[in-house]
PDB file of C-alpha atoms in Angstrom:
ATOM      1  CA  MET A   1      57.321   9.254  94.157  1.00 88.00           C
ATOM      2  CA  LEU A   2      59.818  11.900  95.128  1.00 94.00           C
ATOM      3  CA  TRP A   3      62.358   9.619  96.807  1.00 96.00           C
ATOM      4  CA  ASP A   4      62.723   7.138  93.955  1.00 95.00           C
ATOM      5  CA  ASP A   5      62.818   9.839  91.275  1.00 95.00           C
ATOM      6  CA  PHE A   6      65.654  11.378  93.274  1.00 97.00           C
ATOM      7  CA  ILE A   7      67.589   8.106  93.592  1.00 97.00           C
ATOM      8  CA  ASN A   8      67.089   7.489  89.873  1.00 96.00           C
ATOM      9  CA  SER A   9      68.698  10.842  89.059  1.00 96.00           C
ATOM     10  CA  TYR A  10      71.820   8.809  88.378  1.00 94.00           C
ATOM     11  CA  TRP A  11      71.032   7.552  84.888  1.00 90.00           C
ATOM     12  CA  ARG A  12      72.657   4.430  83.472  1.00 86.00           C
ATOM     13  CA  ASP A  13      72.657   3.305  79.863  1.00 80.00           C
ATOM     14  CA  TRP A  14      70.139   0.524  80.429  1.00 75.00           C
ATOM     15  CA  ARG A  15      70.402  -0.819  76.864  1.00 75.00           C
ATOM     16  CA  THR A  16      74.120  -1.442  76.427  1.00 78.00           C
ATOM     17  CA  GLY A  17      75.645  -1.152  79.880  1.00 74.00           C
ATOM     18  CA  ASP A  18      78.191   1.316  78.484  1.00 74.00           C
ATOM     19  CA  ARG A  19      79.232   3.093  81.695  1.00 76.00           C
ATOM     20  CA  SER A  20      80.787   5.944  79.691  1.00 80.00           C
ATOM     21  CA  LYS A  21      77.234   7.013  78.805  1.00 82.00           C
ATOM     22  CA  ASP A  22      76.085   7.218  82.439  1.00 87.00           C
ATOM     23  CA  ARG A  23      74.878  10.671  83.490  1.00 92.00           C
ATOM     24  CA  ASP A  24      74.452  12.284  86.848  1.00 95.00           C
ATOM     25  CA  ARG A  25      71.329  14.338  86.310  1.00 96.00           C
ATOM     26  CA  LEU A  26      71.914  16.252  89.533  1.00 97.00           C
ATOM     27  CA  GLU A  27      74.614  18.026  87.520  1.00 97.00           C
ATOM     28  CA  GLU A  28      72.129  18.997  84.769  1.00 96.00           C
ATOM     29  CA  PRO A  29      70.246  22.227  85.638  1.00 96.00           C
ATOM     30  CA  ALA A  30      67.616  21.604  82.937  1.00 96.00           C
ATOM     31  CA  TRP A  31      66.764  18.164  84.335  1.00 97.00           C
ATOM     32  CA  LEU A  32      66.822  19.478  87.917  1.00 96.00           C
ATOM     33  CA  GLY A  33      64.467  22.315  86.982  1.00 96.00           C
ATOM     34  CA  GLN A  34      61.986  19.941  85.376  1.00 97.00           C
ATOM     35  CA  TRP A  35      62.215  17.515  88.308  1.00 97.00           C
ATOM     36  CA  MET A  36      61.626  20.326  90.826  1.00 96.00           C
ATOM     37  CA  GLN A  37      58.660  21.582  88.822  1.00 96.00           C
ATOM     38  CA  GLU A  38      57.127  18.081  88.700  1.00 96.00           C
ATOM     39  CA  HIS A  39      57.397  17.828  92.478  1.00 94.00           C
ATOM     40  CA  ALA A  40      56.480  21.467  93.279  1.00 90.00           C
ATOM     41  CA  LEU A  41      59.897  22.209  94.784  1.00 94.00           C
ATOM     42  CA  GLU A  42      61.812  25.496  94.666  1.00 93.00           C
ATOM     43  CA  ALA A  43      65.527  26.238  94.892  1.00 95.00           C
ATOM     44  CA  PRO A  44      68.085  28.270  92.973  1.00 95.00           C
ATOM     45  CA  LEU A  45      69.670  26.540  89.991  1.00 96.00           C
ATOM     46  CA  PRO A  46      72.255  25.226  89.659  1.00 96.00           C
ATOM     47  CA  PRO A  47      73.070  24.116  93.192  1.00 97.00           C
ATOM     48  CA  ASP A  48      76.433  25.321  94.448  1.00 97.00           C
ATOM     49  CA  PRO A  49      79.221  22.690  94.701  1.00 97.00           C
ATOM     50  CA  THR A  50      78.715  22.130  98.450  1.00 97.00           C
ATOM     51  CA  THR A  51      74.972  21.622  98.013  1.00 97.00           C
ATOM     52  CA  LEU A  52      75.525  19.342  95.026  1.00 97.00           C
ATOM     53  CA  ALA A  53      77.843  17.212  97.168  1.00 97.00           C
ATOM     54  CA  GLN A  54      75.170  17.075  99.904  1.00 97.00           C
ATOM     55  CA  LEU A  55      72.527  16.022  97.376  1.00 98.00           C
ATOM     56  CA  LYS A  56      74.781  13.239  96.115  1.00 98.00           C
ATOM     57  CA  GLN A  57      75.476  12.172  99.687  1.00 97.00           C
ATOM     58  CA  LEU A  58      71.730  11.932 100.398  1.00 98.00           C
ATOM     59  CA  ARG A  59      71.187   9.978  97.186  1.00 98.00           C
ATOM     60  CA  GLY A  60      73.974   7.586  98.172  1.00 97.00           C
ATOM     61  CA  CYS A  61      72.456   7.126 101.619  1.00 97.00           C
ATOM     62  CA  LEU A  62      69.035   6.300 100.145  1.00 97.00           C
ATOM     63  CA  TRP A  63      70.544   3.985  97.487  1.00 97.00           C
ATOM     64  CA  ALA A  64      72.444   2.059 100.187  1.00 96.00           C
ATOM     65  CA  ALA A  65      69.280   1.802 102.294  1.00 97.00           C
ATOM     66  CA  VAL A  66      67.281   0.483  99.331  1.00 97.00           C
ATOM     67  CA  GLN A  67      69.947  -2.117  98.579  1.00 96.00           C
ATOM     68  CA  GLN A  68      69.790  -3.324 102.184  1.00 96.00           C
ATOM     69  CA  LEU A  69      65.985  -3.387 102.221  1.00 95.00           C
ATOM     70  CA  VAL A  70      65.849  -5.365  98.970  1.00 95.00           C
ATOM     71  CA  GLN A  71      68.121  -7.944 100.602  1.00 94.00           C
ATOM     72  CA  GLY A  72      65.716  -8.195 103.548  1.00 92.00           C
ATOM     73  CA  ALA A  73      67.651  -6.191 106.123  1.00 93.00           C
ATOM     74  CA  VAL A  74      65.831  -4.359 108.889  1.00 91.00           C
ATOM     75  CA  ILE A  75      65.757  -0.576 109.098  1.00 93.00           C
ATOM     76  CA  GLU A  76      68.802   0.523 111.056  1.00 92.00           C
ATOM     77  CA  GLN A  77      68.630   3.211 113.731  1.00 94.00           C
ATOM     78  CA  ALA A  78      71.466   5.080 111.995  1.00 95.00           C
ATOM     79  CA  LEU A  79      69.260   5.513 108.911  1.00 96.00           C
ATOM     80  CA  ILE A  80      66.368   6.806 111.038  1.00 95.00           C
ATOM     81  CA  GLU A  81      68.682   9.317 112.718  1.00 96.00           C
ATOM     82  CA  ARG A  82      70.064  10.472 109.384  1.00 96.00           C
ATOM     83  CA  LEU A  83      66.572  10.912 107.909  1.00 96.00           C
ATOM     84  CA  ASN A  84      65.505  12.813 111.034  1.00 96.00           C
ATOM     85  CA  LEU A  85      68.488  15.132 110.621  1.00 96.00           C
ATOM     86  CA  TYR A  86      67.532  15.899 107.011  1.00 96.00           C
ATOM     87  CA  MET A  87      63.867  16.369 107.923  1.00 95.00           C
ATOM     88  CA  SER A  88      64.721  18.735 110.785  1.00 95.00           C
ATOM     89  CA  LYS A  89      66.115  21.218 108.264  1.00 93.00           C
ATOM     90  CA  GLY A  90      62.795  21.579 106.455  1.00 91.00           C
ATOM     91  CA  PRO A  91      60.150  22.990 108.782  1.00 89.00           C
ATOM     92  CA  ALA A  92      56.567  23.129 107.531  1.00 89.00           C
ATOM     93  CA  ILE A  93      53.166  24.276 108.723  1.00 92.00           C
ATOM     94  CA  ARG A  94      49.917  22.364 108.437  1.00 89.00           C
ATOM     95  CA  GLN A  95      47.169  23.848 106.319  1.00 91.00           C
ATOM     96  CA  ILE A  96      43.764  22.725 105.046  1.00 91.00           C
ATOM     97  CA  ALA A  97      43.774  22.516 101.263  1.00 88.00           C
ATOM     98  CA  GLY A  98      41.176  21.594  98.648  1.00 86.00           C
ATOM     99  CA  SER A  99      37.479  22.347  98.406  1.00 85.00           C
ATOM    100  CA  GLY A 100      34.292  20.561  99.339  1.00 81.00           C
ATOM    101  CA  ASP A 101      34.059  18.204 102.292  1.00 77.00           C
ATOM    102  CA  ALA A 102      35.413  15.199 100.377  1.00 81.00           C
ATOM    103  CA  GLY A 103      38.255  17.135  98.736  1.00 84.00           C
ATOM    104  CA  ARG A 104      39.674  18.822 101.818  1.00 89.00           C
ATOM    105  CA  ARG A 105      42.809  17.469 103.418  1.00 87.00           C
ATOM    106  CA  ILE A 106      45.600  18.621 105.672  1.00 88.00           C
ATOM    107  CA  THR A 107      48.769  19.447 103.798  1.00 87.00           C
ATOM    108  CA  LEU A 108      52.227  20.494 104.906  1.00 86.00           C
ATOM    109  CA  VAL A 109      53.418  23.793 103.494  1.00 87.00           C
ATOM    110  CA  PRO A 110      57.186  24.377 103.685  1.00 89.00           C
ATOM    111  CA  LEU A 111      58.267  27.479 105.568  1.00 90.00           C
ATOM    112  CA  TYR A 112      61.288  27.911 103.320  1.00 88.00           C
ATOM    113  CA  THR A 113      62.410  27.186  99.811  1.00 90.00           C
ATOM    114  CA  GLY A 114      65.868  26.007  98.882  1.00 94.00           C
ATOM    115  CA  TRP A 115      67.988  22.905  98.795  1.00 96.00           C
ATOM    116  CA  GLU A 116      67.797  22.101 102.509  1.00 95.00           C
ATOM    117  CA  GLN A 117      64.014  22.110 102.218  1.00 95.00           C
ATOM    118  CA  ILE A 118      64.208  19.874  99.149  1.00 96.00           C
ATOM    119  CA  MET A 119      66.492  17.402 100.941  1.00 97.00           C
ATOM    120  CA  SER A 120      64.051  17.446 103.845  1.00 96.00           C
ATOM    121  CA  GLU A 121      61.157  16.629 101.506  1.00 95.00           C
ATOM    122  CA  ILE A 122      63.122  13.783  99.901  1.00 97.00           C
ATOM    123  CA  ALA A 123      63.988  12.333 103.323  1.00 97.00           C
ATOM    124  CA  ALA A 124      60.352  12.670 104.435  1.00 95.00           C
ATOM    125  CA  SER A 125      59.164  10.946 101.263  1.00 95.00           C
ATOM    126  CA  PHE A 126      61.497   8.013 101.909  1.00 97.00           C
ATOM    127  CA  ALA A 127      60.620   7.925 105.619  1.00 96.00           C
ATOM    128  CA  GLY A 128      56.938   7.774 104.661  1.00 95.00           C
ATOM    129  CA  VAL A 129      57.590   4.686 102.573  1.00 95.00           C
ATOM    130  CA  LEU A 130      59.568   3.079 105.395  1.00 95.00           C
ATOM    131  CA  LEU A 131      56.733   3.617 107.853  1.00 95.00           C
ATOM    132  CA  GLU A 132      53.593   3.361 105.733  1.00 95.00           C
ATOM    133  CA  LYS A 133      54.317   0.974 102.864  1.00 94.00           C
ATOM    134  CA  GLU A 134      55.342  -2.655 102.483  1.00 93.00           C
ATOM    135  CA  LEU A 135      59.131  -2.678 102.432  1.00 94.00           C
ATOM    136  CA  SER A 136      59.122  -5.947 100.471  1.00 92.00           C
ATOM    137  CA  ARG A 137      57.683  -4.000  97.531  1.00 94.00           C
ATOM    138  CA  ILE A 138      60.748  -1.768  97.189  1.00 95.00           C
ATOM    139  CA  ARG A 139      62.673  -3.113  94.219  1.00 94.00           C
ATOM    140  CA  ILE A 140      65.746  -2.569  92.087  1.00 94.00           C
ATOM    141  CA  CYS A 141      65.295  -3.271  88.376  1.00 91.00           C
ATOM    142  CA  GLU A 142      66.687  -6.706  87.486  1.00 90.00           C
ATOM    143  CA  ASN A 143      68.271  -5.335  84.327  1.00 88.00           C
ATOM    144  CA  PRO A 144      71.913  -5.212  85.499  1.00 87.00           C
ATOM    145  CA  ASP A 145      72.530  -2.247  83.206  1.00 87.00           C
ATOM    146  CA  CYS A 146      69.642  -0.222  84.644  1.00 90.00           C
ATOM    147  CA  LEU A 147      69.331  -0.704  88.409  1.00 90.00           C
ATOM    148  CA  TRP A 148      66.531   1.858  88.763  1.00 91.00           C
ATOM    149  CA  VAL A 149      64.674   1.851  92.050  1.00 95.00           C
ATOM    150  CA  TYR A 150      60.882   1.538  92.107  1.00 93.00           C
ATOM    151  CA  TYR A 151      57.983   0.585  94.333  1.00 94.00           C
ATOM    152  CA  ASP A 152      56.162  -2.529  93.080  1.00 93.00           C
ATOM    153  CA  ASP A 153      52.490  -1.662  93.335  1.00 90.00           C
ATOM    154  CA  THR A 154      51.270  -4.635  91.278  1.00 91.00           C
ATOM    155  CA  ARG A 155      48.638  -6.833  92.865  1.00 91.00           C
ATOM    156  CA  ASN A 156      50.718 -10.018  92.798  1.00 89.00           C
ATOM    157  CA  ARG A 157      54.028  -8.303  93.665  1.00 87.00           C
ATOM    158  CA  SER A 158      55.786  -9.833  90.685  1.00 86.00           C
ATOM    159  CA  LYS A 159      57.220  -6.791  88.927  1.00 87.00           C
ATOM    160  CA  ARG A 160      60.884  -7.435  88.134  1.00 87.00           C
ATOM    161  CA  TYR A 161      61.772  -4.470  85.951  1.00 86.00           C
ATOM    162  CA  CYS A 162      61.314  -0.728  86.278  1.00 86.00           C
ATOM    163  CA  ASP A 163      59.470  -0.781  82.954  1.00 81.00           C
ATOM    164  CA  ASP A 164      58.271  -3.992  81.319  1.00 76.00           C
ATOM    165  CA  LYS A 165      58.225  -2.417  77.868  1.00 80.00           C
ATOM    166  CA  MET A 166      61.820  -1.199  78.062  1.00 79.00           C
ATOM    167  CA  CYS A 167      63.992  -3.186  80.469  1.00 86.00           C
ATOM    168  CA  GLY A 168      61.665  -6.174  80.652  1.00 77.00           C
ATOM    169  CA  ASN A 169      61.449  -6.550  76.891  1.00 79.00           C
ATOM    170  CA  LEU A 170      65.201  -6.017  76.459  1.00 79.00           C
ATOM    171  CA  ILE A 171      66.060  -8.790  78.928  1.00 77.00           C
ATOM    172  CA  LYS A 172      63.492 -11.176  77.433  1.00 80.00           C
ATOM    173  CA  VAL A 173      64.964 -10.621  73.944  1.00 80.00           C
ATOM    174  CA  ARG A 174      68.496 -11.177  75.282  1.00 77.00           C
ATOM    175  CA  ARG A 175      67.441 -14.448  76.952  1.00 79.00           C
ATOM    176  CA  PHE A 176      65.663 -15.617  73.794  1.00 75.00           C
ATOM    177  CA  ARG A 177      68.720 -14.890  71.640  1.00 80.00           C
ATOM    178  CA  ALA A 178      71.025 -16.628  74.125  1.00 74.00           C
ATOM    179  CA  ARG A 179      68.785 -19.733  74.079  1.00 79.00           C
ATOM    180  CA  LYS A 180      68.704 -19.751  70.270  1.00 78.00           C
ATOM    181  CA  LYS A 181      72.471 -19.361  70.111  1.00 79.00           C
ATOM    182  CA  ALA A 182      72.962 -22.219  72.603  1.00 77.00           C
ATOM    183  CA  GLU A 183      70.549 -24.421  70.617  1.00 76.00           C
ATOM    184  CA  GLU A 184      72.425 -23.630  67.414  1.00 78.00           C
ATOM    185  CA  HIS A 185      75.708 -24.337  69.161  1.00 75.00           C
ATOM    186  CA  ASP A 186      74.424 -27.724  70.408  1.00 78.00           C
ATOM    187  CA  LYS A 187      72.905 -28.531  67.001  1.00 78.00           C
ATOM    188  CA  ASN A 188      76.201 -27.977  65.228  1.00 77.00           C
ATOM    189  CA  GLY A 189      78.043 -30.061  67.809  1.00 68.00           C
ATOM    190  CA  LEU A 190      80.435 -27.333  68.736  1.00 61.00           C
TER     191      LEU A 190
END
């Protein structure tokens, strides 16, 4: 989804927790270009310093909202107003897209390209989740060195890590080694 990919643009070293290796991908034109292409977004690269600051501000707003939602807080009116402000800067027209009766759908086509439009699309993506999805499924990876945001779409709502093969496996190995070390410690009477 657009909104969580955007929040996760702040990359943490999920293996070691070495904060010196953290990267803000919003500052990487190559990553931004690929991300925009994946989401069919257009804007000049790199963003100017003012726009970059606005993008980081939006990301911070969404990250704070996710943290509150994960803790069970209700959606605050201030967040709704802020999302509405972002969305107001990205006008779009409705258009029928696709072919064949089953494949046709109404889509929104942006009237403009650029960073304001992109921020509008991000805000709309997040607003859509707030209004149309189960908020209890919004998660933050339980790997304390990762903290990626994701939407848990598993049937039993039990997903604890952004990726079970990466973060999930890493944490399981760490727990196993800690148990073995504690057993060895107890065995040697230390």
